[in-house]
PDB file of C-alpha atoms and ligand atoms in Angstrom:
ATOM      1  CA  UNK A   1     -12.383  23.388  -3.755  1.00 58.00           C
ATOM      2  CA  UNK A   2     -11.046  20.744  -6.081  1.00 74.00           C
ATOM      3  CA  UNK A   3     -13.591  18.104  -7.040  1.00 86.00           C
ATOM      4  CA  UNK A   4     -13.163  14.671  -5.470  1.00 87.00           C
ATOM      5  CA  UNK A   5     -12.941  13.211  -8.967  1.00 89.00           C
ATOM      6  CA  UNK A   6      -9.940  15.418  -9.724  1.00 89.00           C
ATOM      7  CA  UNK A   7      -8.301  14.588  -6.397  1.00 91.00           C
ATOM      8  CA  UNK A   8      -8.882  10.887  -6.980  1.00 93.00           C
ATOM      9  CA  UNK A   9      -7.223  11.115 -10.380  1.00 93.00           C
ATOM     10  CA  UNK A  10      -4.167  12.829  -8.904  1.00 94.00           C
ATOM     11  CA  UNK A  11      -4.068  10.306  -6.042  1.00 95.00           C
ATOM     12  CA  UNK A  12      -4.057   7.410  -8.519  1.00 95.00           C
ATOM     13  CA  UNK A  13      -1.320   9.117 -10.523  1.00 96.00           C
ATOM     14  CA  UNK A  14       0.765   9.642  -7.365  1.00 97.00           C
ATOM     15  CA  UNK A  15       0.272   5.986  -6.372  1.00 97.00           C
ATOM     16  CA  UNK A  16       1.470   4.913  -9.797  1.00 97.00           C
ATOM     17  CA  UNK A  17       4.550   7.126  -9.708  1.00 98.00           C
ATOM     18  CA  UNK A  18       5.479   6.753  -6.018  1.00 98.00           C
ATOM     19  CA  UNK A  19       4.779   3.030  -5.695  1.00 98.00           C
ATOM     20  CA  UNK A  20       5.328   1.497  -9.084  1.00 98.00           C
ATOM     21  CA  UNK A  21       6.840   3.446 -11.952  1.00 97.00           C
ATOM     22  CA  UNK A  22       8.653   6.692 -11.131  1.00 97.00           C
ATOM     23  CA  UNK A  23      10.717   6.241 -14.292  1.00 97.00           C
ATOM     24  CA  UNK A  24       7.546   6.654 -16.377  1.00 96.00           C
ATOM     25  CA  UNK A  25       7.914  10.418 -15.815  1.00 96.00           C
ATOM     26  CA  UNK A  26      11.707  10.447 -15.422  1.00 96.00           C
ATOM     27  CA  UNK A  27      11.758  10.406 -11.614  1.00 97.00           C
ATOM     28  CA  UNK A  28      13.941   8.379  -9.282  1.00 97.00           C
ATOM     29  CA  UNK A  29      12.954   7.629  -5.690  1.00 97.00           C
ATOM     30  CA  UNK A  30      15.676   7.523  -3.060  1.00 98.00           C
ATOM     31  CA  UNK A  31      16.415   4.280  -1.176  1.00 98.00           C
ATOM     32  CA  UNK A  32      13.669   5.053   1.313  1.00 98.00           C
ATOM     33  CA  UNK A  33      11.046   5.881  -1.298  1.00 98.00           C
ATOM     34  CA  UNK A  34      11.207   9.697  -1.000  1.00 98.00           C
ATOM     35  CA  UNK A  35      11.079  12.150  -3.848  1.00 98.00           C
ATOM     36  CA  UNK A  36      11.550  15.920  -3.862  1.00 98.00           C
ATOM     37  CA  UNK A  37       8.141  17.592  -4.259  1.00 98.00           C
ATOM     38  CA  UNK A  38       9.273  20.359  -6.653  1.00 97.00           C
ATOM     39  CA  UNK A  39      10.901  17.745  -8.857  1.00 97.00           C
ATOM     40  CA  UNK A  40       7.734  15.623  -8.735  1.00 97.00           C
ATOM     41  CA  UNK A  41       5.602  18.633  -9.725  1.00 96.00           C
ATOM     42  CA  UNK A  42       7.900  19.574 -12.621  1.00 95.00           C
ATOM     43  CA  UNK A  43       8.122  16.088 -14.034  1.00 95.00           C
ATOM     44  CA  UNK A  44       4.399  15.412 -13.556  1.00 95.00           C
ATOM     45  CA  UNK A  45       3.395  18.545 -15.422  1.00 94.00           C
ATOM     46  CA  UNK A  46       5.814  17.809 -18.245  1.00 92.00           C
ATOM     47  CA  UNK A  47       4.466  14.239 -18.544  1.00 90.00           C
ATOM     48  CA  UNK A  48       1.015  15.390 -19.652  1.00 85.00           C
ATOM     49  CA  UNK A  49      -0.519  12.604 -17.540  1.00 83.00           C
ATOM     50  CA  UNK A  50      -2.160  15.059 -15.155  1.00 84.00           C
ATOM     51  CA  UNK A  51      -3.036  18.679 -15.702  1.00 77.00           C
ATOM     52  CA  UNK A  52      -1.242  21.365 -13.705  1.00 85.00           C
ATOM     53  CA  UNK A  53      -0.300  19.757 -10.443  1.00 93.00           C
ATOM     54  CA  UNK A  54       0.941  22.129  -7.782  1.00 94.00           C
ATOM     55  CA  UNK A  55       1.860  22.029  -4.107  1.00 96.00           C
ATOM     56  CA  UNK A  56      -1.641  22.990  -2.934  1.00 95.00           C
ATOM     57  CA  UNK A  57      -3.211  20.159  -4.911  1.00 94.00           C
ATOM     58  CA  UNK A  58      -0.729  17.640  -3.554  1.00 96.00           C
ATOM     59  CA  UNK A  59      -1.392  18.929  -0.047  1.00 96.00           C
ATOM     60  CA  UNK A  60      -5.141  18.472  -0.639  1.00 95.00           C
ATOM     61  CA  UNK A  61      -4.638  14.906  -1.890  1.00 95.00           C
ATOM     62  CA  UNK A  62      -2.509  14.048   1.143  1.00 96.00           C
ATOM     63  CA  UNK A  63      -4.987  15.638   3.560  1.00 95.00           C
ATOM     64  CA  UNK A  64      -8.081  14.012   2.054  1.00 93.00           C
ATOM     65  CA  UNK A  65      -6.658  10.545   1.297  1.00 91.00           C
ATOM     66  CA  UNK A  66      -9.040   8.093   2.990  1.00 88.00           C
ATOM     67  CA  UNK A  67      -6.188   5.677   3.616  1.00 92.00           C
ATOM     68  CA  UNK A  68      -3.476   8.274   4.227  1.00 96.00           C
ATOM     69  CA  UNK A  69      -1.587   6.853   1.285  1.00 96.00           C
ATOM     70  CA  UNK A  70       1.165   9.507   1.244  1.00 98.00           C
ATOM     71  CA  UNK A  71       3.319  11.320   3.766  1.00 97.00           C
ATOM     72  CA  UNK A  72       5.512  14.444   3.684  1.00 97.00           C
ATOM     73  CA  UNK A  73       9.010  14.403   5.169  1.00 97.00           C
ATOM     74  CA  UNK A  74       9.467  16.411   8.372  1.00 96.00           C
ATOM     75  CA  UNK A  75      11.083  19.302   6.472  1.00 97.00           C
ATOM     76  CA  UNK A  76       8.182  19.359   3.985  1.00 96.00           C
ATOM     77  CA  UNK A  77      10.511  18.981   0.983  1.00 97.00           C
ATOM     78  CA  UNK A  78       9.768  15.360   0.100  1.00 98.00           C
ATOM     79  CA  UNK A  79       6.861  12.975  -0.261  1.00 98.00           C
ATOM     80  CA  UNK A  80       6.527   9.185  -0.361  1.00 98.00           C
ATOM     81  CA  UNK A  81       3.860   6.487  -0.418  1.00 98.00           C
ATOM     82  CA  UNK A  82       3.233   4.885   2.971  1.00 97.00           C
ATOM     83  CA  UNK A  83       2.895   1.356   1.533  1.00 96.00           C
ATOM     84  CA  UNK A  84       1.924  -0.634  -1.534  1.00 96.00           C
ATOM     85  CA  UNK A  85       5.235  -0.436  -3.427  1.00 97.00           C
ATOM     86  CA  UNK A  86       6.151  -2.836  -6.168  1.00 96.00           C
ATOM     87  CA  UNK A  87       9.592  -1.265  -6.495  1.00 96.00           C
ATOM     88  CA  UNK A  88      12.275  -2.030  -3.953  1.00 95.00           C
ATOM     89  CA  UNK A  89      12.275   0.655  -1.242  1.00 97.00           C
ATOM     90  CA  UNK A  90      13.261   0.509   2.411  1.00 97.00           C
ATOM     91  CA  UNK A  91      10.509   2.173   4.435  1.00 96.00           C
ATOM     92  CA  UNK A  92      12.603   1.574   7.590  1.00 96.00           C
ATOM     93  CA  UNK A  93       9.660  -0.059   9.337  1.00 96.00           C
ATOM     94  CA  UNK A  94      10.275  -1.740  12.660  1.00 96.00           C
ATOM     95  CA  UNK A  95       9.014  -5.234  13.442  1.00 98.00           C
ATOM     96  CA  UNK A  96       5.920  -5.068  15.643  1.00 98.00           C
ATOM     97  CA  UNK A  97       3.756  -7.600  17.446  1.00 98.00           C
ATOM     98  CA  UNK A  98       0.466  -8.084  15.588  1.00 98.00           C
ATOM     99  CA  UNK A  99      -2.976  -8.635  17.111  1.00 98.00           C
ATOM    100  CA  UNK A 100      -4.228 -12.226  17.345  1.00 98.00           C
ATOM    101  CA  UNK A 101      -6.000 -11.997  13.990  1.00 98.00           C
ATOM    102  CA  UNK A 102      -5.580  -9.872  10.880  1.00 98.00           C
ATOM    103  CA  UNK A 103      -7.683  -9.944   7.711  1.00 98.00           C
ATOM    104  CA  UNK A 104      -6.961 -10.151   4.010  1.00 98.00           C
ATOM    105  CA  UNK A 105      -9.572  -9.469   1.364  1.00 98.00           C
ATOM    106  CA  UNK A 106      -9.232 -11.251  -1.920  1.00 98.00           C
ATOM    107  CA  UNK A 107     -11.455 -12.506  -4.726  1.00 98.00           C
ATOM    108  CA  UNK A 108     -13.017 -15.974  -4.705  1.00 98.00           C
ATOM    109  CA  UNK A 109     -11.276 -16.828  -7.972  1.00 97.00           C
ATOM    110  CA  UNK A 110      -7.863 -16.644  -6.222  1.00 98.00           C
ATOM    111  CA  UNK A 111      -8.858 -18.946  -3.345  1.00 97.00           C
ATOM    112  CA  UNK A 112      -7.858 -22.253  -4.869  1.00 97.00           C
ATOM    113  CA  UNK A 113      -4.331 -21.064  -5.454  1.00 98.00           C
ATOM    114  CA  UNK A 114      -4.087 -19.290  -2.070  1.00 98.00           C
ATOM    115  CA  UNK A 115      -5.102 -22.353  -0.030  1.00 97.00           C
ATOM    116  CA  UNK A 116      -2.490 -24.329  -1.923  1.00 98.00           C
ATOM    117  CA  UNK A 117       0.487 -21.971  -1.728  1.00 97.00           C
ATOM    118  CA  UNK A 118      -0.406 -19.395   0.942  1.00 98.00           C
ATOM    119  CA  UNK A 119      -0.606 -15.636   0.491  1.00 98.00           C
ATOM    120  CA  UNK A 120       2.196 -14.194  -1.583  1.00 98.00           C
ATOM    121  CA  UNK A 121       3.082 -10.537  -2.115  1.00 97.00           C
ATOM    122  CA  UNK A 122       2.708 -10.920  -5.883  1.00 96.00           C
ATOM    123  CA  UNK A 123       3.966  -7.706  -7.514  1.00 95.00           C
ATOM    124  CA  UNK A 124       4.262  -5.815  -4.243  1.00 96.00           C
ATOM    125  CA  UNK A 125       6.927  -5.891  -1.532  1.00 95.00           C
ATOM    126  CA  UNK A 126       4.621  -7.374   1.121  1.00 97.00           C
ATOM    127  CA  UNK A 127       1.325  -9.113   1.681  1.00 98.00           C
ATOM    128  CA  UNK A 128      -1.134  -6.448   2.875  1.00 98.00           C
ATOM    129  CA  UNK A 129      -3.368  -7.149   5.876  1.00 98.00           C
ATOM    130  CA  UNK A 130      -5.818  -5.083   7.878  1.00 97.00           C
ATOM    131  CA  UNK A 131      -7.308  -5.054  11.344  1.00 97.00           C
ATOM    132  CA  UNK A 132     -10.824  -4.611  10.066  1.00 95.00           C
ATOM    133  CA  UNK A 133     -13.087  -6.637   7.830  1.00 96.00           C
ATOM    134  CA  UNK A 134     -14.587  -3.588   6.048  1.00 96.00           C
ATOM    135  CA  UNK A 135     -11.217  -2.538   4.621  1.00 94.00           C
ATOM    136  CA  UNK A 136     -10.415  -6.117   3.642  1.00 96.00           C
ATOM    137  CA  UNK A 137     -13.768  -6.420   1.870  1.00 97.00           C
ATOM    138  CA  UNK A 138     -13.174  -3.222  -0.132  1.00 96.00           C
ATOM    139  CA  UNK A 139      -9.720  -4.477  -1.168  1.00 95.00           C
ATOM    140  CA  UNK A 140     -11.076  -7.881  -2.226  1.00 97.00           C
ATOM    141  CA  UNK A 141     -13.895  -6.304  -4.202  1.00 97.00           C
ATOM    142  CA  UNK A 142     -11.414  -4.754  -6.616  1.00 95.00           C
ATOM    143  CA  UNK A 143     -10.698  -8.182  -8.064  1.00 96.00           C
ATOM    144  CA  UNK A 144     -14.123  -9.833  -8.088  1.00 97.00           C
ATOM    145  CA  UNK A 145     -16.441 -11.420  -5.568  1.00 97.00           C
ATOM    146  CA  UNK A 146     -14.768 -10.647  -2.236  1.00 97.00           C
ATOM    147  CA  UNK A 147     -13.827 -13.232   0.337  1.00 98.00           C
ATOM    148  CA  UNK A 148     -12.157 -12.524   3.669  1.00 98.00           C
ATOM    149  CA  UNK A 149      -9.317 -14.650   4.968  1.00 98.00           C
ATOM    150  CA  UNK A 150      -8.506 -14.606   8.663  1.00 98.00           C
ATOM    151  CA  UNK A 151      -4.796 -14.711   9.421  1.00 98.00           C
ATOM    152  CA  UNK A 152      -3.489 -16.174  12.676  1.00 98.00           C
ATOM    153  CA  UNK A 153      -1.079 -13.290  12.981  1.00 98.00           C
ATOM    154  CA  UNK A 154       0.006 -13.624  16.604  1.00 98.00           C
ATOM    155  CA  UNK A 155       0.747 -17.304  16.103  1.00 98.00           C
ATOM    156  CA  UNK A 156       2.842 -16.446  13.035  1.00 98.00           C
ATOM    157  CA  UNK A 157       4.738 -13.869  15.082  1.00 98.00           C
ATOM    158  CA  UNK A 158       5.308 -16.405  17.881  1.00 98.00           C
ATOM    159  CA  UNK A 159       6.781 -18.747  15.321  1.00 98.00           C
ATOM    160  CA  UNK A 160       9.255 -16.112  14.183  1.00 98.00           C
ATOM    161  CA  UNK A 161       7.545 -14.563  11.161  1.00 98.00           C
ATOM    162  CA  UNK A 162       7.910 -10.802  11.065  1.00 98.00           C
ATOM    163  CA  UNK A 163       5.158  -8.163  10.877  1.00 98.00           C
ATOM    164  CA  UNK A 164       5.377  -4.451  10.180  1.00 98.00           C
ATOM    165  CA  UNK A 165       2.777  -1.710  10.350  1.00 98.00           C
ATOM    166  CA  UNK A 166       2.974   1.111   7.841  1.00 97.00           C
ATOM    167  CA  UNK A 167       2.556   4.746   8.826  1.00 94.00           C
ATOM    168  CA  UNK A 168      -1.074   4.562   7.668  1.00 95.00           C
ATOM    169  CA  UNK A 169      -1.923   1.441   9.666  1.00 95.00           C
ATOM    170  CA  UNK A 170      -1.642  -1.281   7.016  1.00 97.00           C
ATOM    171  CA  UNK A 171      -0.126  -4.521   8.353  1.00 98.00           C
ATOM    172  CA  UNK A 172       2.617  -6.018   6.225  1.00 98.00           C
ATOM    173  CA  UNK A 173       4.383  -9.361   6.172  1.00 98.00           C
ATOM    174  CA  UNK A 174       6.495 -11.257   3.634  1.00 97.00           C
ATOM    175  CA  UNK A 175       4.017 -14.060   3.034  1.00 98.00           C
ATOM    176  CA  UNK A 176       1.406 -16.064   4.898  1.00 98.00           C
ATOM    177  CA  UNK A 177       1.991 -19.837   4.873  1.00 98.00           C
ATOM    178  CA  UNK A 178      -1.100 -22.046   4.548  1.00 98.00           C
ATOM    179  CA  UNK A 179      -1.299 -23.234   8.192  1.00 98.00           C
ATOM    180  CA  UNK A 180      -1.940 -19.657   9.355  1.00 98.00           C
ATOM    181  CA  UNK A 181      -4.842 -19.042   6.969  1.00 98.00           C
ATOM    182  CA  UNK A 182      -8.506 -19.499   7.814  1.00 97.00           C
ATOM    183  CA  UNK A 183     -11.103 -19.433   5.062  1.00 95.00           C
ATOM    184  CA  UNK A 184     -14.747 -18.636   5.895  1.00 92.00           C
TER     185      UNK A 184
HETATM  186  C1  HQG B 201      -3.774 -12.293  -4.381  1.00 72.83           C
HETATM  187  C2  HQG B 201      -4.789  -1.231  -1.434  1.00 72.83           C
HETATM  188  C3  HQG B 201      -3.348 -16.320  -6.064  1.00 72.83           C
HETATM  189  C4  HQG B 201      -4.133 -11.385  -3.242  1.00 72.83           C
HETATM  190  C5  HQG B 201      -5.117  -1.981  -0.159  1.00 72.83           C
HETATM  191  C6  HQG B 201      -4.586 -10.150  -4.000  1.00 72.83           C
HETATM  192  C7  HQG B 201      -3.917  -2.780   0.123  1.00 72.83           C
HETATM  193  C8  HQG B 201      -2.882 -14.621  -4.617  1.00 72.83           C
HETATM  194  C9  HQG B 201      -3.704 -10.144  -5.223  1.00 72.83           C
HETATM  195  C10 HQG B 201      -3.065  -2.727  -1.106  1.00 72.83           C
HETATM  196  C11 HQG B 201      -1.941 -15.402  -3.930  1.00 72.83           C
HETATM  197  C12 HQG B 201      -2.588  -9.130  -5.137  1.00 72.83           C
HETATM  198  C13 HQG B 201      -2.758  -4.101  -1.604  1.00 72.83           C
HETATM  199  C14 HQG B 201      -1.744 -16.728  -4.395  1.00 72.83           C
HETATM  200  C15 HQG B 201      -2.008 -13.491  -2.975  1.00 72.83           C
HETATM  201  N1  HQG B 201      -2.454 -17.143  -5.451  1.00 72.83           N
HETATM  202  N2  HQG B 201      -3.582 -15.066  -5.683  1.00 72.83           N
HETATM  203  N3  HQG B 201      -0.864 -17.558  -3.805  1.00 72.83           N
HETATM  204  N4  HQG B 201      -1.412 -14.678  -2.922  1.00 72.83           N
HETATM  205  N5  HQG B 201      -2.900 -13.418  -3.983  1.00 72.83           N
HETATM  206  O1  HQG B 201      -3.260  -5.407  -5.337  1.00 72.83           O
HETATM  207  O2  HQG B 201      -3.654  -6.970  -0.991  1.00 72.83           O
HETATM  208  O3  HQG B 201      -6.228   1.375  -2.122  1.00 72.83           O
HETATM  209  O4  HQG B 201      -1.017  -6.557  -5.040  1.00 72.83           O
HETATM  210  O5  HQG B 201      -5.153 -11.944  -2.454  1.00 72.83           O
HETATM  211  O6  HQG B 201      -5.424  -1.116   0.885  1.00 72.83           O
HETATM  212  O7  HQG B 201      -5.189  -6.671  -3.032  1.00 72.83           O
HETATM  213  O8  HQG B 201      -4.303   0.762  -3.570  1.00 72.83           O
HETATM  214  O9  HQG B 201      -2.649  -6.624  -3.192  1.00 72.83           O
HETATM  215  O10 HQG B 201      -5.929 -10.252  -4.381  1.00 72.83           O
HETATM  216  O11 HQG B 201      -3.191  -2.273   1.198  1.00 72.83           O
HETATM  217  O12 HQG B 201      -4.002   2.351  -1.699  1.00 72.83           O
HETATM  218  O13 HQG B 201      -3.114 -11.445  -5.302  1.00 72.83           O
HETATM  219  O14 HQG B 201      -3.807  -1.990  -2.048  1.00 72.83           O
HETATM  220  O15 HQG B 201      -4.357   0.032  -1.188  1.00 72.83           O
HETATM  221  O16 HQG B 201      -3.151  -7.882  -5.317  1.00 72.83           O
HETATM  222  O17 HQG B 201      -3.900  -4.749  -2.140  1.00 72.83           O
HETATM  223  P1  HQG B 201      -2.468  -6.555  -4.797  1.00 72.83           P
HETATM  224  P2  HQG B 201      -3.930  -6.328  -2.298  1.00 72.83           P
HETATM  225  P3  HQG B 201      -4.740   1.193  -2.197  1.00 72.83           P
END
């Protein structure tokens, strides 16, 4: 068994490469965010950023990922991140109707700006929202004292704003204008 610390390190490395900077190890993602697994393994091992990655380890990371961050293609040859990209990829997600409310966890220090300009995707392709407050709290905690914003998602949808849900259940939208935000 690989230690959870080791798996976490590989997971973070895969997030970095598959969401943000494939070129850091000489990789290119295809238009839909996929990369060939053998190529990923070769380039990762040459990079010296992680020690001896192999298919079994990647499988273990995928299987144990609490948020199901990665997915294999049907033929098992390729892998991609399910969401969270800062680089331009087309995940071919279909618009879906959201529940009445969704949640976004952020840090209190961002609130002033958020209530003025709404939620923006910042470096990523979308604003990330969740159906549950626990997940939102954990996300917000990464940046400081967490605060949970309630998003009037169904109302946004009714007014023509589009929502997607990633393979791993994260809700995505382009931005959340101020009128649809509720602070605690
Ligand atoms: C904030 C995790 C000031 C926003 C989670 C957030 C997620 C503003 C930060 C995924 C703002 C961006 C994404 C505005 C937004 N003014 N601050 N107008 N609009 N912000 O990391 O949502 O564990 O890009 O509130 O599960 O925190 O990494 O987004 O605090 O799905 O797999 O700007 O990351 O997944 O931060 O997290 P991020 P996020 P993983």
